[in-house]
Amino acid sequence: MDALTKEAVYTIDDIYALPDGKRAELVDGKIYFMSPPSRTHQKISWKLHQAIANYIDSKAGGCEVYAAPFAVFLNRDHINYVEPDISVICDSSKLDDKGCHGAPDWIIEIVSPGNKPMDYFTKLFKYRTAGVREYWIVDPTKELITVYRFEKETMEQFSFGEDISVGIYEGFSITIQ
């Protein structure tokens, strides 16, 4: 292979052409295949989705919460497509039947052993530069939640069992057990 050989650049069409049951994300034209989530991952995702949906409903809020698989066309281009574990979108003009076009307001990713670099580095950079307001990384193995509030340029870490205030909502907090 010579030094000028270029790596293939994939598009959203390639994601949609994958065989049924095969899930992947696309970041800057590179495909990242996803393995099925564990039971612990699903339990945390369900509880987070439930808590957020209940809060939004109780406030008759205009935001919507979606659990994976839910398509996020992050940069409104053809080379970035992600499926965050939890997406909260407050601008309904970004939503259609295909998913979210642009950055959600709040994203939560639940770390699996094989995707740590993706969540802690690749997605952190993409979400920040795309305009996501708040990004949580939940690590069940370490029982640790890392919270990035990009608008305030802050990062905090919490342990499972601690009360975590949600930056995009006044007076709302979540405890992950």
mmCIF file with all atom_site columns, N, CA and C in Angstrom, residues 32-67:
data_model
loop_
_atom_site.group_PDB
_atom_site.id
_atom_site.type_symbol
_atom_site.label_atom_id
_atom_site.label_alt_id
_atom_site.label_comp_id
_atom_site.label_asym_id
_atom_site.label_entity_id
_atom_site.label_seq_id
_atom_site.pdbx_PDB_ins_code
_atom_site.Cartn_x
_atom_site.Cartn_y
_atom_site.Cartn_z
_atom_site.occupancy
_atom_site.B_iso_or_equiv
_atom_site.pdbx_formal_charge
_atom_site.auth_seq_id
_atom_site.auth_comp_id
_atom_site.auth_asym_id
_atom_site.auth_atom_id
_atom_site.pdbx_PDB_model_num
ATOM 1   N N  . TYR A 1 32 ? -18.284 2.711  12.375 1.00 0.00 ? 32 TYR A N  1
ATOM 2   C CA . TYR A 1 32 ? -17.998 2.054  13.650 1.00 0.00 ? 32 TYR A CA 1
ATOM 3   C C  . TYR A 1 32 ? -19.157 1.100  13.929 1.00 0.00 ? 32 TYR A C  1
ATOM 4   N N  . PHE A 1 33 ? -18.881 -0.212 13.884 1.00 0.00 ? 33 PHE A N  1
ATOM 5   C CA . PHE A 1 33 ? -19.925 -1.199 14.128 1.00 0.00 ? 33 PHE A CA 1
ATOM 6   C C  . PHE A 1 33 ? -20.220 -1.287 15.613 1.00 0.00 ? 33 PHE A C  1
ATOM 7   N N  . MET A 1 34 ? -21.478 -1.569 15.919 1.00 0.00 ? 34 MET A N  1
ATOM 8   C CA . MET A 1 34 ? -21.937 -1.609 17.303 1.00 0.00 ? 34 MET A CA 1
ATOM 9   C C  . MET A 1 34 ? -22.345 -3.027 17.674 1.00 0.00 ? 34 MET A C  1
ATOM 10  N N  . SER A 1 35 ? -21.949 -3.448 18.876 1.00 0.00 ? 35 SER A N  1
ATOM 11  C CA . SER A 1 35 ? -22.380 -4.767 19.347 1.00 0.00 ? 35 SER A CA 1
ATOM 12  C C  . SER A 1 35 ? -23.658 -4.611 20.171 1.00 0.00 ? 35 SER A C  1
ATOM 13  N N  . PRO A 1 36 ? -24.405 -5.682 20.331 1.00 0.00 ? 36 PRO A N  1
ATOM 14  C CA . PRO A 1 36 ? -25.649 -5.591 21.105 1.00 0.00 ? 36 PRO A CA 1
ATOM 15  C C  . PRO A 1 36 ? -25.362 -5.157 22.544 1.00 0.00 ? 36 PRO A C  1
ATOM 16  N N  . PRO A 1 37 ? -26.240 -4.331 23.117 1.00 0.00 ? 37 PRO A N  1
ATOM 17  C CA . PRO A 1 37 ? -26.022 -3.869 24.487 1.00 0.00 ? 37 PRO A CA 1
ATOM 18  C C  . PRO A 1 37 ? -26.273 -4.983 25.508 1.00 0.00 ? 37 PRO A C  1
ATOM 19  N N  . SER A 1 38 ? -25.597 -4.861 26.654 1.00 0.00 ? 38 SER A N  1
ATOM 20  C CA . SER A 1 38 ? -25.782 -5.824 27.740 1.00 0.00 ? 38 SER A CA 1
ATOM 21  C C  . SER A 1 38 ? -27.099 -5.543 28.465 1.00 0.00 ? 38 SER A C  1
ATOM 22  N N  . ARG A 1 39 ? -27.485 -6.454 29.322 1.00 0.00 ? 39 ARG A N  1
ATOM 23  C CA . ARG A 1 39 ? -28.690 -6.272 30.133 1.00 0.00 ? 39 ARG A CA 1
ATOM 24  C C  . ARG A 1 39 ? -28.541 -5.058 31.043 1.00 0.00 ? 39 ARG A C  1
ATOM 25  N N  . THR A 1 40 ? -27.359 -4.893 31.660 1.00 0.00 ? 40 THR A N  1
ATOM 26  C CA . THR A 1 40 ? -27.115 -3.726 32.531 1.00 0.00 ? 40 THR A CA 1
ATOM 27  C C  . THR A 1 40 ? -27.265 -2.439 31.739 1.00 0.00 ? 40 THR A C  1
ATOM 28  N N  . HIS A 1 41 ? -26.697 -2.403 30.552 1.00 0.00 ? 41 HIS A N  1
ATOM 29  C CA . HIS A 1 41 ? -26.792 -1.237 29.664 1.00 0.00 ? 41 HIS A CA 1
ATOM 30  C C  . HIS A 1 41 ? -28.257 -0.905 29.396 1.00 0.00 ? 41 HIS A C  1
ATOM 31  N N  . GLN A 1 42 ? -29.043 -1.909 29.045 1.00 0.00 ? 42 GLN A N  1
ATOM 32  C CA . GLN A 1 42 ? -30.457 -1.709 28.735 1.00 0.00 ? 42 GLN A CA 1
ATOM 33  C C  . GLN A 1 42 ? -31.240 -1.231 29.958 1.00 0.00 ? 42 GLN A C  1
ATOM 34  N N  . LYS A 1 43 ? -30.920 -1.767 31.122 1.00 0.00 ? 43 LYS A N  1
ATOM 35  C CA . LYS A 1 43 ? -31.614 -1.381 32.354 1.00 0.00 ? 43 LYS A CA 1
ATOM 36  C C  . LYS A 1 43 ? -31.346 0.092  32.666 1.00 0.00 ? 43 LYS A C  1
ATOM 37  N N  . ILE A 1 44 ? -30.094 0.515  32.570 1.00 0.00 ? 44 ILE A N  1
ATOM 38  C CA . ILE A 1 44 ? -29.743 1.917  32.832 1.00 0.00 ? 44 ILE A CA 1
ATOM 39  C C  . ILE A 1 44 ? -30.422 2.812  31.801 1.00 0.00 ? 44 ILE A C  1
ATOM 40  N N  . SER A 1 45 ? -30.373 2.429  30.543 1.00 0.00 ? 45 SER A N  1
ATOM 41  C CA . SER A 1 45 ? -30.988 3.225  29.476 1.00 0.00 ? 45 SER A CA 1
ATOM 42  C C  . SER A 1 45 ? -32.481 3.396  29.720 1.00 0.00 ? 45 SER A C  1
ATOM 43  N N  . TRP A 1 46 ? -33.152 2.302  30.057 1.00 0.00 ? 46 TRP A N  1
ATOM 44  C CA . TRP A 1 46 ? -34.592 2.358  30.279 1.00 0.00 ? 46 TRP A CA 1
ATOM 45  C C  . TRP A 1 46 ? -34.932 3.275  31.451 1.00 0.00 ? 46 TRP A C  1
ATOM 46  N N  . LYS A 1 47 ? -34.185 3.154  32.561 1.00 0.00 ? 47 LYS A N  1
ATOM 47  C CA . LYS A 1 47 ? -34.459 3.979  33.742 1.00 0.00 ? 47 LYS A CA 1
ATOM 48  C C  . LYS A 1 47 ? -34.205 5.463  33.445 1.00 0.00 ? 47 LYS A C  1
ATOM 49  N N  . LEU A 1 48 ? -33.143 5.770  32.719 1.00 0.00 ? 48 LEU A N  1
ATOM 50  C CA . LEU A 1 48 ? -32.872 7.164  32.351 1.00 0.00 ? 48 LEU A CA 1
ATOM 51  C C  . LEU A 1 48 ? -33.973 7.715  31.446 1.00 0.00 ? 48 LEU A C  1
ATOM 52  N N  . HIS A 1 49 ? -34.328 6.939  30.435 1.00 0.00 ? 49 HIS A N  1
ATOM 53  C CA . HIS A 1 49 ? -35.382 7.362  29.507 1.00 0.00 ? 49 HIS A CA 1
ATOM 54  C C  . HIS A 1 49 ? -36.680 7.622  30.277 1.00 0.00 ? 49 HIS A C  1
ATOM 55  N N  . GLN A 1 50 ? -37.032 6.716  31.172 1.00 0.00 ? 50 GLN A N  1
ATOM 56  C CA . GLN A 1 50 ? -38.254 6.844  31.963 1.00 0.00 ? 50 GLN A CA 1
ATOM 57  C C  . GLN A 1 50 ? -38.224 8.106  32.828 1.00 0.00 ? 50 GLN A C  1
ATOM 58  N N  . ALA A 1 51 ? -37.109 8.349  33.532 1.00 0.00 ? 51 ALA A N  1
ATOM 59  C CA . ALA A 1 51 ? -37.001 9.517  34.414 1.00 0.00 ? 51 ALA A CA 1
ATOM 60  C C  . ALA A 1 51 ? -37.103 10.817 33.620 1.00 0.00 ? 51 ALA A C  1
ATOM 61  N N  . ILE A 1 52 ? -36.433 10.868 32.479 1.00 0.00 ? 52 ILE A N  1
ATOM 62  C CA . ILE A 1 52 ? -36.450 12.083 31.655 1.00 0.00 ? 52 ILE A CA 1
ATOM 63  C C  . ILE A 1 52 ? -37.838 12.300 31.055 1.00 0.00 ? 52 ILE A C  1
ATOM 64  N N  . ALA A 1 53 ? -38.435 11.241 30.525 1.00 0.00 ? 53 ALA A N  1
ATOM 65  C CA . ALA A 1 53 ? -39.773 11.363 29.932 1.00 0.00 ? 53 ALA A CA 1
ATOM 66  C C  . ALA A 1 53 ? -40.798 11.796 30.982 1.00 0.00 ? 53 ALA A C  1
ATOM 67  N N  . ASN A 1 54 ? -40.710 11.220 32.183 1.00 0.00 ? 54 ASN A N  1
ATOM 68  C CA . ASN A 1 54 ? -41.632 11.599 33.260 1.00 0.00 ? 54 ASN A CA 1
ATOM 69  C C  . ASN A 1 54 ? -41.464 13.069 33.626 1.00 0.00 ? 54 ASN A C  1
ATOM 70  N N  . TYR A 1 55 ? -40.213 13.534 33.687 1.00 0.00 ? 55 TYR A N  1
ATOM 71  C CA . TYR A 1 55 ? -39.968 14.947 34.013 1.00 0.00 ? 55 TYR A CA 1
ATOM 72  C C  . TYR A 1 55 ? -40.550 15.859 32.934 1.00 0.00 ? 55 TYR A C  1
ATOM 73  N N  . ILE A 1 56 ? -40.268 15.549 31.678 1.00 0.00 ? 56 ILE A N  1
ATOM 74  C CA . ILE A 1 56 ? -40.784 16.370 30.570 1.00 0.00 ? 56 ILE A CA 1
ATOM 75  C C  . ILE A 1 56 ? -42.307 16.393 30.602 1.00 0.00 ? 56 ILE A C  1
ATOM 76  N N  . ASP A 1 57 ? -42.925 15.229 30.791 1.00 0.00 ? 57 ASP A N  1
ATOM 77  C CA . ASP A 1 57 ? -44.396 15.158 30.848 1.00 0.00 ? 57 ASP A CA 1
ATOM 78  C C  . ASP A 1 57 ? -44.953 15.964 32.020 1.00 0.00 ? 57 ASP A C  1
ATOM 79  N N  . SER A 1 58 ? -44.292 15.894 33.178 1.00 0.00 ? 58 SER A N  1
ATOM 80  C CA . SER A 1 58 ? -44.791 16.604 34.364 1.00 0.00 ? 58 SER A CA 1
ATOM 81  C C  . SER A 1 58 ? -44.738 18.114 34.195 1.00 0.00 ? 58 SER A C  1
ATOM 82  N N  . LYS A 1 59 ? -43.847 18.583 33.350 1.00 0.00 ? 59 LYS A N  1
ATOM 83  C CA . LYS A 1 59 ? -43.716 20.024 33.108 1.00 0.00 ? 59 LYS A CA 1
ATOM 84  C C  . LYS A 1 59 ? -44.417 20.454 31.824 1.00 0.00 ? 59 LYS A C  1
ATOM 85  N N  . ALA A 1 60 ? -45.086 19.508 31.160 1.00 0.00 ? 60 ALA A N  1
ATOM 86  C CA . ALA A 1 60 ? -45.705 19.768 29.855 1.00 0.00 ? 60 ALA A CA 1
ATOM 87  C C  . ALA A 1 60 ? -44.686 20.431 28.934 1.00 0.00 ? 60 ALA A C  1
ATOM 88  N N  . GLY A 1 61 ? -43.486 19.878 28.964 1.00 0.00 ? 61 GLY A N  1
ATOM 89  C CA . GLY A 1 61 ? -42.368 20.463 28.209 1.00 0.00 ? 61 GLY A CA 1
ATOM 90  C C  . GLY A 1 61 ? -42.431 20.194 26.727 1.00 0.00 ? 61 GLY A C  1
ATOM 91  N N  . GLY A 1 62 ? -41.700 20.996 25.996 1.00 0.00 ? 62 GLY A N  1
ATOM 92  C CA . GLY A 1 62 ? -41.666 20.877 24.544 1.00 0.00 ? 62 GLY A CA 1
ATOM 93  C C  . GLY A 1 62 ? -40.556 19.978 24.037 1.00 0.00 ? 62 GLY A C  1
ATOM 94  N N  . CYS A 1 63 ? -39.709 19.488 24.932 1.00 0.00 ? 63 CYS A N  1
ATOM 95  C CA . CYS A 1 63 ? -38.618 18.619 24.507 1.00 0.00 ? 63 CYS A CA 1
ATOM 96  C C  . CYS A 1 63 ? -39.121 17.185 24.347 1.00 0.00 ? 63 CYS A C  1
ATOM 97  N N  . GLU A 1 64 ? -38.385 16.405 23.567 1.00 0.00 ? 64 GLU A N  1
ATOM 98  C CA . GLU A 1 64 ? -38.713 14.992 23.381 1.00 0.00 ? 64 GLU A CA 1
ATOM 99  C C  . GLU A 1 64 ? -37.475 14.164 23.675 1.00 0.00 ? 64 GLU A C  1
ATOM 100 N N  . VAL A 1 65 ? -37.687 12.977 24.259 1.00 0.00 ? 65 VAL A N  1
ATOM 101 C CA . VAL A 1 65 ? -36.592 12.082 24.595 1.00 0.00 ? 65 VAL A CA 1
ATOM 102 C C  . VAL A 1 65 ? -36.733 10.792 23.785 1.00 0.00 ? 65 VAL A C  1
ATOM 103 N N  . TYR A 1 66 ? -35.609 10.320 23.258 1.00 0.00 ? 66 TYR A N  1
ATOM 104 C CA . TYR A 1 66 ? -35.583 9.093  22.455 1.00 0.00 ? 66 TYR A CA 1
ATOM 105 C C  . TYR A 1 66 ? -34.449 8.202  22.925 1.00 0.00 ? 66 TYR A C  1
ATOM 106 N N  . ALA A 1 67 ? -34.717 6.899  22.949 1.00 0.00 ? 67 ALA A N  1
ATOM 107 C CA . ALA A 1 67 ? -33.697 5.908  23.271 1.00 0.00 ? 67 ALA A CA 1
ATOM 108 C C  . ALA A 1 67 ? -33.240 5.239  21.975 1.00 0.00 ? 67 ALA A C  1
#
